CSV table of C-alpha atoms and ligand atoms in Angstrom, one decimal:
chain,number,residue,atom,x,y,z
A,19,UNK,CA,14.8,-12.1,39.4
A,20,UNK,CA,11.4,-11.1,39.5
A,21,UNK,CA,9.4,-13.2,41.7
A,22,UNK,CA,6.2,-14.5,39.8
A,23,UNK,CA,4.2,-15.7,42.5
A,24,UNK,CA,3.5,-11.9,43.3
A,25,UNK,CA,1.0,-10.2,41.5
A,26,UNK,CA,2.0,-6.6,42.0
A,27,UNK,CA,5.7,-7.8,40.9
A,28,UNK,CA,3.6,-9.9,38.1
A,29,UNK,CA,1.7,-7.0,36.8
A,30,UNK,CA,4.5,-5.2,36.9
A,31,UNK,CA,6.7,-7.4,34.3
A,32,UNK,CA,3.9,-7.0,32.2
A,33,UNK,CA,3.6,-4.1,32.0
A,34,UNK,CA,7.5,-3.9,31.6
A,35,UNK,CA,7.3,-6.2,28.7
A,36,UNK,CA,4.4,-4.4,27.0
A,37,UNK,CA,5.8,-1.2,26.7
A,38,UNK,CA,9.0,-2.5,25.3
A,39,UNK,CA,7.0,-4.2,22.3
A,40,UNK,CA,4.9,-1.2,21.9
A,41,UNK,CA,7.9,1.2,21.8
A,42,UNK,CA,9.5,-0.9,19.4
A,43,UNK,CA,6.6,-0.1,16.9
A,44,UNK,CA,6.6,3.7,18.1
A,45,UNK,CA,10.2,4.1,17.0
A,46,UNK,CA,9.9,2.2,13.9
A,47,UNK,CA,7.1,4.5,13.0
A,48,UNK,CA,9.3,7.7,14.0
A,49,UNK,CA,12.0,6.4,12.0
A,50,UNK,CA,9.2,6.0,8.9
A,51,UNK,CA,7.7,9.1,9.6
A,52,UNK,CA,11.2,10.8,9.4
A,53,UNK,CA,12.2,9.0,6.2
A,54,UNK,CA,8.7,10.8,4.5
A,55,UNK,CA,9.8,14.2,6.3
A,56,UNK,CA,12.7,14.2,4.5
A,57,UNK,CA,11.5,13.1,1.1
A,58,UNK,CA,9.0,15.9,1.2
A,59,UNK,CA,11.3,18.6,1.9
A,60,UNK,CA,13.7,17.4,-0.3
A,61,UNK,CA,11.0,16.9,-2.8
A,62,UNK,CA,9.6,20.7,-2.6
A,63,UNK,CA,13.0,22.0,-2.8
A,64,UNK,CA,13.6,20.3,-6.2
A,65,UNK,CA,10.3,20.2,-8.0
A,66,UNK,CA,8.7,23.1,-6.4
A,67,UNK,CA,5.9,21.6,-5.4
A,68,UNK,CA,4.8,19.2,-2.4
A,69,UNK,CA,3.6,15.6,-3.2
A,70,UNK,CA,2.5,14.6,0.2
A,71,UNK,CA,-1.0,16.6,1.5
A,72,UNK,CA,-0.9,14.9,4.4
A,73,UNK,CA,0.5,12.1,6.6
A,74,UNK,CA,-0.7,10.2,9.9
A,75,UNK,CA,0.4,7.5,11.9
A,76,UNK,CA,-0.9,4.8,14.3
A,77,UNK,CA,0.3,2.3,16.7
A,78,UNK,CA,-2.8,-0.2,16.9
A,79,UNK,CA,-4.5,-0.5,20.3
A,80,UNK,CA,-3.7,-4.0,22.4
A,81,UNK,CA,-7.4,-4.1,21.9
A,82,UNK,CA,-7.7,-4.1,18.8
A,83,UNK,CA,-4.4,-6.4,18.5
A,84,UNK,CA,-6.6,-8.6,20.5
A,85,UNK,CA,-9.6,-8.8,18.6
A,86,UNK,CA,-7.5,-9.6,15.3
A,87,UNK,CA,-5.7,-12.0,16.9
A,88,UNK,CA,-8.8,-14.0,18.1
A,89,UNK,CA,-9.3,-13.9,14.6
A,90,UNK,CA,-6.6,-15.2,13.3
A,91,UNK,CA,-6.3,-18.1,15.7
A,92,UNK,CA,-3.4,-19.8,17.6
A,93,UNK,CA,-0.9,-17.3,19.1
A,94,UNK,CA,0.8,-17.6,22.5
A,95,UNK,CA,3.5,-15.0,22.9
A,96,UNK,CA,4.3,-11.6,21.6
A,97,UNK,CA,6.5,-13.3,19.3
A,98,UNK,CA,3.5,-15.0,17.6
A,99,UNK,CA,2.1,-11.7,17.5
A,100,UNK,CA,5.2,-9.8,15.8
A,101,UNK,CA,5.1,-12.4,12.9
A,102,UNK,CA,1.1,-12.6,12.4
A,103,UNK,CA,-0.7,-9.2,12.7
A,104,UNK,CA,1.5,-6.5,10.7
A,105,UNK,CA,-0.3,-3.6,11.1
A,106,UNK,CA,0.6,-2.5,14.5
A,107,UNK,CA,2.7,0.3,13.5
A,108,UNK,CA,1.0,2.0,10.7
A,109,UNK,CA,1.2,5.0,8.6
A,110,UNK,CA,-0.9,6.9,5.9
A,111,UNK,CA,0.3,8.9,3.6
A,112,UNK,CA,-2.5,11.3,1.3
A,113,UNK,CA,-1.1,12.4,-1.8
A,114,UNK,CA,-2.3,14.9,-4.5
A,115,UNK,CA,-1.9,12.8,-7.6
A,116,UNK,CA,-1.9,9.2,-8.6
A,117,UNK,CA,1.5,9.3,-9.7
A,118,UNK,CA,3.1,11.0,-6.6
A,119,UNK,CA,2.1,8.0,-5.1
A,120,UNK,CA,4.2,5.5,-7.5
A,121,UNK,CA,6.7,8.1,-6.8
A,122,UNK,CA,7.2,8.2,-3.0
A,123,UNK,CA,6.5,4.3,-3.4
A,124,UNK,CA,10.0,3.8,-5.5
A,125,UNK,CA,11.4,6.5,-3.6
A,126,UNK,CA,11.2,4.3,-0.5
A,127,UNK,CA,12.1,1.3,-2.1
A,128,UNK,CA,15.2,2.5,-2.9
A,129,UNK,CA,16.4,3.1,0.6
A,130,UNK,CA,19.1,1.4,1.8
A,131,UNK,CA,17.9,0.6,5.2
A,132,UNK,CA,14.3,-0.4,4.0
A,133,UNK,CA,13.4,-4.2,3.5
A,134,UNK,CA,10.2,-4.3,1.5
A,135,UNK,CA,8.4,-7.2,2.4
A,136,UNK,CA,5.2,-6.9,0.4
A,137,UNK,CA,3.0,-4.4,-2.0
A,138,UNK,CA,-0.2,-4.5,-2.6
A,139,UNK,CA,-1.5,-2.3,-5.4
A,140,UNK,CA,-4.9,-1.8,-5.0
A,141,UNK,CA,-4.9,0.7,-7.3
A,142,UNK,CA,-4.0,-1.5,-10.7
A,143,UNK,CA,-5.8,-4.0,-8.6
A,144,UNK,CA,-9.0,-2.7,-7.2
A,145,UNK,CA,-10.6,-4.5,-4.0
A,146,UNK,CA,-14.5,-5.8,-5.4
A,147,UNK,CA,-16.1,-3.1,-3.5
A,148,UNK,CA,-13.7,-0.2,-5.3
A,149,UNK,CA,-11.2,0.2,-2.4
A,150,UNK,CA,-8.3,1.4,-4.1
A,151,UNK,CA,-4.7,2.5,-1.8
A,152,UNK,CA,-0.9,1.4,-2.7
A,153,UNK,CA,0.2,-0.9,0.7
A,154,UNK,CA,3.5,-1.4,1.4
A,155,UNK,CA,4.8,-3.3,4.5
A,156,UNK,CA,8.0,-2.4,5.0
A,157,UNK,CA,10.7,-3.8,8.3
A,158,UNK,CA,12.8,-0.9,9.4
A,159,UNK,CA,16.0,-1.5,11.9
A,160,UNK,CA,15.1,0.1,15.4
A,161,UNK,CA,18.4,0.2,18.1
A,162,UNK,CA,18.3,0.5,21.3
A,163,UNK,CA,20.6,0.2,24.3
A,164,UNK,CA,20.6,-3.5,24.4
A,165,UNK,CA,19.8,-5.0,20.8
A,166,UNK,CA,18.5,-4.4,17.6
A,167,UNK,CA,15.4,-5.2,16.2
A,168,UNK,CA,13.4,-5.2,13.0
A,169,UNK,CA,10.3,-4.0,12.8
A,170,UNK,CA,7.3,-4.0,10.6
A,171,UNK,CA,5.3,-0.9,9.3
A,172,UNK,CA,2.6,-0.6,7.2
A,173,UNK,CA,2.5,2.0,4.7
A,174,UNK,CA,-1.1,3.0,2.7
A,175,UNK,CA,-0.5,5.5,-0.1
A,176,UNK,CA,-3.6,7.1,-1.3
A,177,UNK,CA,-4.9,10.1,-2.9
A,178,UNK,CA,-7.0,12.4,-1.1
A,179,UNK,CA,-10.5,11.2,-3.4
A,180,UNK,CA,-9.0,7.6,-2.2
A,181,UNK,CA,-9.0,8.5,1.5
A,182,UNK,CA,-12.0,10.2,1.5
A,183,UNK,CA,-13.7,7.2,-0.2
A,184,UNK,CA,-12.1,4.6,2.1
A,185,UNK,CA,-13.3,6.6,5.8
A,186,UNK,CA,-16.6,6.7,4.4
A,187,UNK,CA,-16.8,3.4,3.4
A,188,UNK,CA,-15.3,2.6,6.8
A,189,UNK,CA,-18.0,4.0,8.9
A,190,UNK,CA,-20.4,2.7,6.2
A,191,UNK,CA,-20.0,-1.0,7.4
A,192,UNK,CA,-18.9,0.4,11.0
A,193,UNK,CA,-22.3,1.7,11.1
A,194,UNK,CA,-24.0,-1.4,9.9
A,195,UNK,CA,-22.1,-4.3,11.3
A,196,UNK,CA,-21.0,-5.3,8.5
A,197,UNK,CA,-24.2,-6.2,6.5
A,198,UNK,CA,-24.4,-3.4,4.2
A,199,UNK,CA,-27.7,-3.3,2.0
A,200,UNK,CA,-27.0,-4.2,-1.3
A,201,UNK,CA,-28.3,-1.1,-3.0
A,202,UNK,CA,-25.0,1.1,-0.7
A,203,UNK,CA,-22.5,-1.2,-2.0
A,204,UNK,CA,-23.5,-0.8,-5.7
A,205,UNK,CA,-23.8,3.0,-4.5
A,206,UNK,CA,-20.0,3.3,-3.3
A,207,UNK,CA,-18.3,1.3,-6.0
A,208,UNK,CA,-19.8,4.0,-8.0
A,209,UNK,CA,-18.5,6.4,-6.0
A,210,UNK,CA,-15.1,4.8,-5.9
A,211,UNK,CA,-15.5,5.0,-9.5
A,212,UNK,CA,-16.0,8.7,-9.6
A,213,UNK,CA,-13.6,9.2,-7.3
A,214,UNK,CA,-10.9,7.6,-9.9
A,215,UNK,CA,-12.2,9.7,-12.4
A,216,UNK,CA,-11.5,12.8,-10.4
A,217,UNK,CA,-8.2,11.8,-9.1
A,218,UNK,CA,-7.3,10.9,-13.7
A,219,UNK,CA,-8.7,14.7,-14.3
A,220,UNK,CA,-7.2,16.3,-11.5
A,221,UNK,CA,-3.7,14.7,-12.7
A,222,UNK,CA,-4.1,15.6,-16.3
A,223,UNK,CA,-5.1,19.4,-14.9
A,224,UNK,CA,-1.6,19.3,-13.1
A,225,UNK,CA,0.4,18.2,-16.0
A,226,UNK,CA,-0.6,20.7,-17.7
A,227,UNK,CA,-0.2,23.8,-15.2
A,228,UNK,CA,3.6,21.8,-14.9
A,229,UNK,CA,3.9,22.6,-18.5
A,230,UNK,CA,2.9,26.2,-18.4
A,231,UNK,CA,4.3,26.8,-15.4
A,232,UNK,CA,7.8,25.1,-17.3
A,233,UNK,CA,7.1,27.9,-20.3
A,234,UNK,CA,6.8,30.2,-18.5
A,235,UNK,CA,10.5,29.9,-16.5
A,236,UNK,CA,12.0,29.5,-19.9
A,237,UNK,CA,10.3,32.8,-21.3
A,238,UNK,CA,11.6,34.4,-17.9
A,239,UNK,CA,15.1,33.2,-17.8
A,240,UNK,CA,17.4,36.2,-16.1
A,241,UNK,CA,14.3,37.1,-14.0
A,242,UNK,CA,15.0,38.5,-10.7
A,243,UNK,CA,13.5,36.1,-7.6
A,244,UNK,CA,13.8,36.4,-4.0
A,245,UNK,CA,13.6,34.2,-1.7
A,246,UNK,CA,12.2,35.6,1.7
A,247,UNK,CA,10.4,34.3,4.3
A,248,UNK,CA,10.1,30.5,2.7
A,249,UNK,CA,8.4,32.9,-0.2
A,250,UNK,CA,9.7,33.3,-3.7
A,251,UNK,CA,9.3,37.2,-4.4
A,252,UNK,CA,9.2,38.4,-8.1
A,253,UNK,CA,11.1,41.2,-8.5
A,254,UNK,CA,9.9,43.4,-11.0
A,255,UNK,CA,12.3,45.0,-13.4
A,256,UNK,CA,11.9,48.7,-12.4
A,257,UNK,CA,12.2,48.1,-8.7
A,258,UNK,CA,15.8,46.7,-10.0
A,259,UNK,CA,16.8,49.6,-11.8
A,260,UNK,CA,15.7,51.7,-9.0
A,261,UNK,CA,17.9,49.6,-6.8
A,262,UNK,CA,20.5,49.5,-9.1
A,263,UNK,CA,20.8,52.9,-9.6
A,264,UNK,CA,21.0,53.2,-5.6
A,265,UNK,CA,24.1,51.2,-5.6
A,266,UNK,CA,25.8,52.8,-7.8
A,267,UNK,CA,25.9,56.2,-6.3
B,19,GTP,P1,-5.8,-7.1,7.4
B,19,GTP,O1,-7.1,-6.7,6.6
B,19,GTP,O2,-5.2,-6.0,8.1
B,19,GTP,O3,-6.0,-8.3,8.2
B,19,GTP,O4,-4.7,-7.6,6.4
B,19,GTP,P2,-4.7,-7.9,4.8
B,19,GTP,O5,-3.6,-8.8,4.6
B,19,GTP,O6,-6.1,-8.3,4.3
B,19,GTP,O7,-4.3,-6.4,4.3
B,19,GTP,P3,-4.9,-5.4,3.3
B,19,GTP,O8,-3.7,-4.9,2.6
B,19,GTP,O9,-6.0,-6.0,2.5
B,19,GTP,O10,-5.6,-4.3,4.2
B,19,GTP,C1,-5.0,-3.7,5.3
B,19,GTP,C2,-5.6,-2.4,5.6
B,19,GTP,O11,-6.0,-1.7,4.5
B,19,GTP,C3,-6.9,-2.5,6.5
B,19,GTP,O12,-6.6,-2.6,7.8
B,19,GTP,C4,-7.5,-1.1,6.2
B,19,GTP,O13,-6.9,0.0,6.9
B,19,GTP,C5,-7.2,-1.0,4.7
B,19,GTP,N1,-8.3,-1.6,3.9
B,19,GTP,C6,-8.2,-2.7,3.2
B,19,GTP,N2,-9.3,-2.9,2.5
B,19,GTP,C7,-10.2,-1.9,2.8
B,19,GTP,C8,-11.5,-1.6,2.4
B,19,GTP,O14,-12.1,-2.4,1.6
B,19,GTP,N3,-12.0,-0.5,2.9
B,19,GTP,C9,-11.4,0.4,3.7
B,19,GTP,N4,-12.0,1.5,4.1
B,19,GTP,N5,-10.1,0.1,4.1
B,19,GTP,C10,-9.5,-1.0,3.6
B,20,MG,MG1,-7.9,-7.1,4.9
């Protein structure tokens, strides 16, 4: 028993207890970040081409846990917390295209061991000021010596135009507390507007380029690849009757 009355032993506990909640999240968010790995990899060897530019994760700061829970009102225990502020563990994921976002978004869904509690889809749905981002929250299983626990994750899905929209918008109304003048905001919902007209262009472009790119394997059916050093190698067809020849002798 640890005996309250003493502060050291009393921070201690704390402290005990803190980490366990926070590691909770950090697993949770490995097991996420894992789940992505392995759709990407999987997803390049198939299609050839890599729908994920980027990913990053985040376990939110007991500050900043804090300051959204004096927001939100009324919680005494880290239970409270678990079941009010679900962003703790969070993770962004930056795609290429619009609909590689829809994709990853379905390909999560249909895992097993993923219970989807909520998407937003700010992107069909547009926040006033033009945010757009797919958000999924997601509870994951975590096990540990003693128990089992599920945990919440938030998931953004965005494309790159969306991200770069959202952190400048973010320090936007970092910078000005929050009051921005009137003639910014009209400013970056036209941005956010532009920005959607890019990301629309930029996945027409790539349909396209699939297409050619899909011609092109069917006009060069029976020619010689190799795969070398995560490369794929064309090799031409007299560097194969040279080597041919070779083996014959
Ligand atoms: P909280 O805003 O987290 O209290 O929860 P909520 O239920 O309103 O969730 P929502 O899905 O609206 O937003 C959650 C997160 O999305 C935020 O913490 C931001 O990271 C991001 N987000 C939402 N709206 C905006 C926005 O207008 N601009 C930017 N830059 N990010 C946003
Ligand atoms: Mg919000």
């Amino acid at each position: 028993m640890i005996d309250h009355s003493h502060p050291l032993e009393q921070v201690k506990a704390i402290q005990k207890k803190l980490t366990r909640f926070l590691m909770m999240y950090k697993f949770a968010l490995h097991e996420v970040e894992t789940k992505i790995e392995i759709l990407q990899e999987e997803f390049q060897l198939l299609h050839d081409y890599n729908p994920i530019e980027h990913t990053k994760s985040r376990l939110k700061s007991p500050e900043s846990i804090m300051k959204k829970l004096y927001r939100k009102g009324g919680i005494r225990s880290l239970e409270d917390i678990r079941h009010t502020i679900h962003d703790i563990a969070g993770i962004r994921i930056t795609c290429s295209f619009i609909s590689d976002i829809y994709r990853i978004s379905r390909m999560l869904q249909a895992q097993k061991d993923l219970k989807i509690i909520s998407i937003k889809d700010y992107i069909k749905n547009p926040k006033p000021n033009g945010y757009k981002s797919l958000h999924m929250l997601v509870e994951v299983p975590v096990f540990m010596s003693d128990r089992e626990e599920l945990v919440c994750v938030e998931i953004q899905i965005r494309t790159i135009a969306m991200d770069f929209w959202a952190s400048l918008e973010h320090k936007i109304f970092y910078k000005y507390n929050e009051s921005v003048p009137e003639r910014l905001l009209a400013d970056l919902k036209t941005a956010a507007d532009t920005a959607y007209e890019l990301d629309t262009k930029m996945e027409q472009l790539h349909h396209e380029m699939e297409e050619i790119k899909l011609a092109h394997q069917h006009a060069g059916e029976g020619e010689f690849q190799l795969l070398f050093d995560n490369q794929k190698l064309k090799i031409p067809d007299n560097l194969l009757q040279l080597l041919s020849g070779d083996e014959k002798e």
